[in-house]
PDB file of C-alpha atoms in Angstrom:
ATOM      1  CA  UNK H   1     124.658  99.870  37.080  1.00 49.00           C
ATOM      2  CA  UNK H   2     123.074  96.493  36.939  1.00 57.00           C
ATOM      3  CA  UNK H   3     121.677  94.718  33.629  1.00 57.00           C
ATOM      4  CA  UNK H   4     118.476  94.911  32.966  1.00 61.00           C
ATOM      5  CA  UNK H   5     116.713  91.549  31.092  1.00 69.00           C
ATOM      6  CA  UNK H   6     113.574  92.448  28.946  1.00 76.00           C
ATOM      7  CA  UNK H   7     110.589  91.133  30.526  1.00 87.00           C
ATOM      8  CA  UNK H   8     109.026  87.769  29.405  1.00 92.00           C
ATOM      9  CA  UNK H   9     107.312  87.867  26.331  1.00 95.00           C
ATOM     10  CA  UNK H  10     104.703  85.287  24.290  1.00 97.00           C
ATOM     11  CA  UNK H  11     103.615  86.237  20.845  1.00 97.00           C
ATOM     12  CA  UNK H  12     100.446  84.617  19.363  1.00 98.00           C
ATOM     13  CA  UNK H  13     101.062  84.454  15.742  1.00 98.00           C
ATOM     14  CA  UNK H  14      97.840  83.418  13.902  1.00 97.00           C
ATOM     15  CA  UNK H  15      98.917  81.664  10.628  1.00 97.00           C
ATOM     16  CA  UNK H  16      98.859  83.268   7.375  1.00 97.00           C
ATOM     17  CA  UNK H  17      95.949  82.992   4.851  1.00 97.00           C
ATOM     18  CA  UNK H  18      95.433  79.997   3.044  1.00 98.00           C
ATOM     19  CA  UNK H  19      92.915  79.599   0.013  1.00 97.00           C
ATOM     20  CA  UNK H  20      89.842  78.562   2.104  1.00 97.00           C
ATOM     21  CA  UNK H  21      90.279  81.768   4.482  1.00 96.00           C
ATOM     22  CA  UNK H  22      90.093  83.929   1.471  1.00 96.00           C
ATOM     23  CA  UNK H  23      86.731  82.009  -0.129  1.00 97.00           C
ATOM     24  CA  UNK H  24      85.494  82.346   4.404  1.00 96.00           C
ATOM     25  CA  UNK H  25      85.121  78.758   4.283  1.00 97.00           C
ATOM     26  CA  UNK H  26      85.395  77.091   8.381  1.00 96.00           C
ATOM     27  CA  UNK H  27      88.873  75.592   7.859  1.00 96.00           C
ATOM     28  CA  UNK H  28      89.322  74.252  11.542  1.00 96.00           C
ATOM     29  CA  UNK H  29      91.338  70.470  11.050  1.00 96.00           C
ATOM     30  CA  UNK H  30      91.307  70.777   7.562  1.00 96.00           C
ATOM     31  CA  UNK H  31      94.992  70.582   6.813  1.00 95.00           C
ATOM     32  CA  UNK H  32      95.185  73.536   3.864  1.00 96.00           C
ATOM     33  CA  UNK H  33      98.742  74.814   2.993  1.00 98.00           C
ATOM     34  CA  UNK H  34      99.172  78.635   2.583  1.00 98.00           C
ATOM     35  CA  UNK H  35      97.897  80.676  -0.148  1.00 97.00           C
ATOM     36  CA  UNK H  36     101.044  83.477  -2.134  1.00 97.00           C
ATOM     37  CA  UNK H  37      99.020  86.038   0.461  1.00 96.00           C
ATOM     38  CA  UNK H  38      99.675  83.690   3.208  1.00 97.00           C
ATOM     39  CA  UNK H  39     103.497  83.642   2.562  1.00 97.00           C
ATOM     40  CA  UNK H  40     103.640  87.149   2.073  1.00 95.00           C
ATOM     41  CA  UNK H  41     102.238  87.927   5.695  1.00 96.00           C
ATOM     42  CA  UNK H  42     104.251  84.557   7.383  1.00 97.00           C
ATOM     43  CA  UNK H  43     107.297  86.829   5.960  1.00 96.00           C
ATOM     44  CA  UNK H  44     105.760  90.581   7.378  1.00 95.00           C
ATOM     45  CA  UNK H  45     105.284  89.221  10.749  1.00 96.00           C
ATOM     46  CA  UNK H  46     108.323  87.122  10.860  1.00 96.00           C
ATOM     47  CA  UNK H  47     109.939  90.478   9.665  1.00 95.00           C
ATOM     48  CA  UNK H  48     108.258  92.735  12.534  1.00 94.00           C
ATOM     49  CA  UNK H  49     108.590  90.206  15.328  1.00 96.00           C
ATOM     50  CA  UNK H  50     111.936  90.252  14.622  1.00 95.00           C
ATOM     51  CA  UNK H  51     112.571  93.877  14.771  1.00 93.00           C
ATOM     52  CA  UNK H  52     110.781  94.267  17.759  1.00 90.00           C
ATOM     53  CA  UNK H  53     113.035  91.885  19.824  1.00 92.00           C
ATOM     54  CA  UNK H  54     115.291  88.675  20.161  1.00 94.00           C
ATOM     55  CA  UNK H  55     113.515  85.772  21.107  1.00 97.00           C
ATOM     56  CA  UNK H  56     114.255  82.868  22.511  1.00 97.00           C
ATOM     57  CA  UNK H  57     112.042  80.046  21.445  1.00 97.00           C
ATOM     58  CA  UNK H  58     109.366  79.462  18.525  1.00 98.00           C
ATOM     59  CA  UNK H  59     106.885  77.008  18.641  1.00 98.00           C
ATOM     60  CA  UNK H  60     103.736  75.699  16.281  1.00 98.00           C
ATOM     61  CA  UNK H  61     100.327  73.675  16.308  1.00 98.00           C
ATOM     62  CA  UNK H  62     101.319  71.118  13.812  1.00 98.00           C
ATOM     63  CA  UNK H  63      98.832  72.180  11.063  1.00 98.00           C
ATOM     64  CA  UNK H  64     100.645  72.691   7.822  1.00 98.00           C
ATOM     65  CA  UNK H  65      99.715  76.417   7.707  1.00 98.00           C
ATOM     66  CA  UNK H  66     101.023  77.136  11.374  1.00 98.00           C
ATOM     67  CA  UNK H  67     104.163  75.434  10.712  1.00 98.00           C
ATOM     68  CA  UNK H  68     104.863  77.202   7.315  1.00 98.00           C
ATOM     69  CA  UNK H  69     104.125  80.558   8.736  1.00 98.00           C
ATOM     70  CA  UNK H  70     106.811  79.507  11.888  1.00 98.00           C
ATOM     71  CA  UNK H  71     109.294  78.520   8.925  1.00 98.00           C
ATOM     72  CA  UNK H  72     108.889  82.077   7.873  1.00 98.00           C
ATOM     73  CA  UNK H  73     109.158  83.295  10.825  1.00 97.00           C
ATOM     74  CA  UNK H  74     112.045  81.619  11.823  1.00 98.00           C
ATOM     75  CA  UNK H  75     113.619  82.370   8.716  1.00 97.00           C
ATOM     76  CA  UNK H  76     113.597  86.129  10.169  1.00 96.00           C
ATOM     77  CA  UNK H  77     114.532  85.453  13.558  1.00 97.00           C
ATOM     78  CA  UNK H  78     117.256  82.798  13.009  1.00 97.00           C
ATOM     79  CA  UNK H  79     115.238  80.701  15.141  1.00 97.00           C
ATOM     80  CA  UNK H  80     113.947  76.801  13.975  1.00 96.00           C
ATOM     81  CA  UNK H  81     110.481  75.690  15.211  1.00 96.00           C
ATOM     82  CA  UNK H  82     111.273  74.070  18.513  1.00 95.00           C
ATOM     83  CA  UNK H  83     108.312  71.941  19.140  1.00 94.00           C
ATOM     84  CA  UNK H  84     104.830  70.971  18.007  1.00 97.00           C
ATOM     85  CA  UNK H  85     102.328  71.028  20.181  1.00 97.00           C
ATOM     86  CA  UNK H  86      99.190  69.323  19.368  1.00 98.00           C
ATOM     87  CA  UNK H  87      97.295  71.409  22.074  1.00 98.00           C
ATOM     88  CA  UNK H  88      97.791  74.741  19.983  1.00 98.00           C
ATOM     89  CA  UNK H  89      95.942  72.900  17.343  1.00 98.00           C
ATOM     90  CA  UNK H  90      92.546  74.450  15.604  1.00 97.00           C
ATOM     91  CA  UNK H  91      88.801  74.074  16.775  1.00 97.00           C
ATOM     92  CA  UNK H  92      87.491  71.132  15.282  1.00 97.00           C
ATOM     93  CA  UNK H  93      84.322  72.923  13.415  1.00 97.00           C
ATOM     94  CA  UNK H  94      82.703  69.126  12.383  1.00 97.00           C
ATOM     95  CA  UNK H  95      79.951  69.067   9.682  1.00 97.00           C
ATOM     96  CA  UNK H  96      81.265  72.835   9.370  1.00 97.00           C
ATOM     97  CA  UNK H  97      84.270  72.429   7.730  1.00 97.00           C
ATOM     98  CA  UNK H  98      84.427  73.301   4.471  1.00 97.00           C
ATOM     99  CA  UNK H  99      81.225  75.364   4.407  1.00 97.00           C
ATOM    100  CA  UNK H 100      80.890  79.110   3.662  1.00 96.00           C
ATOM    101  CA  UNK H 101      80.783  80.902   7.218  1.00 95.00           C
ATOM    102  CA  UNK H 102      77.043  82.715   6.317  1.00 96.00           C
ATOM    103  CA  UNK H 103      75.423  79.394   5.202  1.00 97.00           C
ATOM    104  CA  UNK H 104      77.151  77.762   8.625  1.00 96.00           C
ATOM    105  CA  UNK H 105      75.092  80.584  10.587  1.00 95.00           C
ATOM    106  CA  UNK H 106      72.085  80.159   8.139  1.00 97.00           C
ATOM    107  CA  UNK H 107      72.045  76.193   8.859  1.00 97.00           C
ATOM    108  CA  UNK H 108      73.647  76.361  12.646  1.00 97.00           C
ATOM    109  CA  UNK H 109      72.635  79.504  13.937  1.00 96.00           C
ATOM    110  CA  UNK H 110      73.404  78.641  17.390  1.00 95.00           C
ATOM    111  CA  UNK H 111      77.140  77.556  16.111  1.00 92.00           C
ATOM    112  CA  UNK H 112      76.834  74.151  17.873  1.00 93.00           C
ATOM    113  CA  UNK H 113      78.043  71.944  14.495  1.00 96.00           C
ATOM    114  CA  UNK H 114      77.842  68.371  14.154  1.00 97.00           C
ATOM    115  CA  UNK H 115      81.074  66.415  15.435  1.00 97.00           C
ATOM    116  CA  UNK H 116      82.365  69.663  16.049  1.00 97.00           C
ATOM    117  CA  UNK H 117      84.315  69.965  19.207  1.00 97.00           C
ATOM    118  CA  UNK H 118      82.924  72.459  21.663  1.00 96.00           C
ATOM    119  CA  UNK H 119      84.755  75.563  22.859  1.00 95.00           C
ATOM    120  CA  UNK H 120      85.148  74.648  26.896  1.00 96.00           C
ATOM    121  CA  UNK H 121      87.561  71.826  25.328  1.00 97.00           C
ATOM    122  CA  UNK H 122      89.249  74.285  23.101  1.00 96.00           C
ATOM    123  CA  UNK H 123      89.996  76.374  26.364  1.00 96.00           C
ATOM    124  CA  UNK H 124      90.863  73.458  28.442  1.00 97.00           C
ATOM    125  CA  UNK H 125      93.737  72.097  26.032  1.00 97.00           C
ATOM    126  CA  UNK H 126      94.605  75.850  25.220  1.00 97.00           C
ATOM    127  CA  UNK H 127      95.389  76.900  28.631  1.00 96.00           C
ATOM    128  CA  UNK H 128      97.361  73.522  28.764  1.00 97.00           C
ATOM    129  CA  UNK H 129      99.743  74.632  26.103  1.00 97.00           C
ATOM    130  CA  UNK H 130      99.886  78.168  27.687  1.00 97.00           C
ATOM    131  CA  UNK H 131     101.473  76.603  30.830  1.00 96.00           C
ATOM    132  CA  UNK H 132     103.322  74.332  29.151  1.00 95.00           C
ATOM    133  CA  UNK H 133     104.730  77.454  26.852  1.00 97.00           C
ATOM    134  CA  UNK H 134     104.984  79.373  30.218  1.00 95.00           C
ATOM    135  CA  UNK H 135     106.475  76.896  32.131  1.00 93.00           C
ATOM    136  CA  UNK H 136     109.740  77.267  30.115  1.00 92.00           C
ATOM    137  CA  UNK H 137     110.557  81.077  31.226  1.00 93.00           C
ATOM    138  CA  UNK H 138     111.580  81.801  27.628  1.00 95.00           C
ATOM    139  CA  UNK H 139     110.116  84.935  25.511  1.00 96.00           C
ATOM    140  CA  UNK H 140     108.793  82.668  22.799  1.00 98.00           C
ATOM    141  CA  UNK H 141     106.815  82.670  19.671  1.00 98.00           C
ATOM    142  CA  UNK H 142     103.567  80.754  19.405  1.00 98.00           C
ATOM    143  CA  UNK H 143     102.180  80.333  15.496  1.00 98.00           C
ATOM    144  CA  UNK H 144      98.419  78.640  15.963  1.00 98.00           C
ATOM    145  CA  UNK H 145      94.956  79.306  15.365  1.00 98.00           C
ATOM    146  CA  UNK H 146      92.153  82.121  15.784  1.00 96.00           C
ATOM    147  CA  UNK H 147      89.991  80.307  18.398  1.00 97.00           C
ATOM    148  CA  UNK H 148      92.866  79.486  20.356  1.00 97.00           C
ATOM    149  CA  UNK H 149      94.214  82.645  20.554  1.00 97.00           C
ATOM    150  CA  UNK H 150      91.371  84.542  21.471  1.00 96.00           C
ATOM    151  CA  UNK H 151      90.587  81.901  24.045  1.00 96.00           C
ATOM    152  CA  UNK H 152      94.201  82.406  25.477  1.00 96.00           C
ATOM    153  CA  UNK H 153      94.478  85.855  25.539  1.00 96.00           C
ATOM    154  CA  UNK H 154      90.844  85.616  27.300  1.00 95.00           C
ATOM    155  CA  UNK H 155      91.763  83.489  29.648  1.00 94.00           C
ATOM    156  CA  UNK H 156      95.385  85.184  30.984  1.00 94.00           C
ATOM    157  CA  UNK H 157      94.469  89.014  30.542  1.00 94.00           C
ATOM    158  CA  UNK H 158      90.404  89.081  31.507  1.00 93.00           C
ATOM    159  CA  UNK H 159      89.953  91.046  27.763  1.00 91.00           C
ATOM    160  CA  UNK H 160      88.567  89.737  24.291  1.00 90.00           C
ATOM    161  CA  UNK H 161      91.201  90.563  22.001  1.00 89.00           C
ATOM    162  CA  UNK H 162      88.971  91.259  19.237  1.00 88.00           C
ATOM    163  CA  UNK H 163      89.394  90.653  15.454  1.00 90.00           C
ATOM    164  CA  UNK H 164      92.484  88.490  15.401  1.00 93.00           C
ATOM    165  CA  UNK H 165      93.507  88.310  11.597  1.00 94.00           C
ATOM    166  CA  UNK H 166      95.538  86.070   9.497  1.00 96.00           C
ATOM    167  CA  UNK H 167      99.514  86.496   9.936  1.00 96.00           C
ATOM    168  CA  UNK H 168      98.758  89.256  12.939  1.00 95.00           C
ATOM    169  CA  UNK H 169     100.378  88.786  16.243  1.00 96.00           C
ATOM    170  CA  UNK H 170      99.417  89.484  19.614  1.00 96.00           C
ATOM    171  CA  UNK H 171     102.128  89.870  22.504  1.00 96.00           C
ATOM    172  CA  UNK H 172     101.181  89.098  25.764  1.00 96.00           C
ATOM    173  CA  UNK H 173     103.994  90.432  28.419  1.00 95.00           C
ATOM    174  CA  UNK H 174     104.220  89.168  31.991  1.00 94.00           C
ATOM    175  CA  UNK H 175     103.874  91.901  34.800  1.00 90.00           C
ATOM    176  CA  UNK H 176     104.235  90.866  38.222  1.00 82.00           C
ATOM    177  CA  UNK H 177     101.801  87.722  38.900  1.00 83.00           C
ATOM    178  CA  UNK H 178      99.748  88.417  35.946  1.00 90.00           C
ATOM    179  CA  UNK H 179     100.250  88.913  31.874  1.00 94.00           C
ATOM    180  CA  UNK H 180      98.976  92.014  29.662  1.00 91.00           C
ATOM    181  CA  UNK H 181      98.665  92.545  26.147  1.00 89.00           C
ATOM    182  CA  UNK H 182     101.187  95.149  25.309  1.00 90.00           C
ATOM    183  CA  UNK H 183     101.168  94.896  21.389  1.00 88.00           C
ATOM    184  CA  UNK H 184      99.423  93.692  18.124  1.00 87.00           C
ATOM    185  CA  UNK H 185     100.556  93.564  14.451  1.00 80.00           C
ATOM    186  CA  UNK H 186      98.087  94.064  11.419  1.00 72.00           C
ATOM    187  CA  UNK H 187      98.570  91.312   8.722  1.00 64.00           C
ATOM    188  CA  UNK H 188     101.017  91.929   5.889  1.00 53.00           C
ATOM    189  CA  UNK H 189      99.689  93.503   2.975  1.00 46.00           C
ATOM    190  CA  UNK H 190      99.704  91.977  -0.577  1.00 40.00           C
ATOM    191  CA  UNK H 191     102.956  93.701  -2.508  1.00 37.00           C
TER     192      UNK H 191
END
């Protein structure tokens, strides 16, 4: 009876909450560290990812709250963030960064914000990381952004994934010529 391998898997790991998510301020560059609650769910999802399976690789935009919620991930999975890819990096939200999200809509109702960069780049450089990612053949563990995620899992299953929350993760798994989102994780709950 021959082996059989699991099939390829990505998991898009938004990072956990930092203070600014919990006041709904647009974060997007903004380089803000991760609140206690934002440990706490790096830790849950490091913890369920692991259960689910091994993987093989785990990689990070290099915002500080991406790469402390891979730490804590990798703490769980034994693995050590493998690469930073500036790609997986957030939307750049401009004169919207740093404002609460209703007075954003209130003063930019169409969501086109000053400097901010628009979303056709965001999917351009996010489907270049995906095939960069890809290209390596390796289940692997992607800790990034909301926009970017969404705009992935968009652009390689046809389907909005919906409400993508802090320290959730989606997993994509490759079938045949195409990929399919198989499984989501809430975020951790406070203790």
């Amino acid at each position: 009876m021959p082996f059989s391998t699991p099939p390829l898997q990505i998991a898009l790991v938004r990072h956990g909450e930092t203070d600014w998510n919990a006041r709904n301020l647009f974060q997007g560059r903004v380089d803000r560290p991760l609140s206690p609650v934002g440990r706490h769910q790096a830790r849950g999802v490091g913890s369920e990812l692991a259960a689910v399976r091994e993987w093989d690789r785990l990689v990070a935009s290099p915002l500080v709250r991406a790469r402390q919620t891979a730490e804590a991930i990798g703490d769980a999975t034994g693995l050590s963030v493998e690469e930073s890819i500036d790609d997986l990096i957030e939307q750049s939200f401009g004169a919207a960064e740093g404002v609460d999200r209703e007075e954003a809509m209130v003063r930019w109702p169409d969501r086109n914000y000053p400097g901010g960069e628009p979303l056709p780049a965001v999917k351009v450089r996010a489907y270049r990381a995906w095939d960069r990612i890809v290209l390596q053949r390796r289940s692997t563990i992607v800790v990034s952004h909301v926009v970017v995620i969404r705009a992935l899992v968009e652009a390689v299953t046809g389907s909005d994934p919906g409400f993508v929350g802090n320290g959730s993760a989606t997993v994509l798994t490759a079938f045949g010529d195409g990929w399919a989102l198989t499984g989501t994780t809430s975020p951790g709950l406070v203790p």
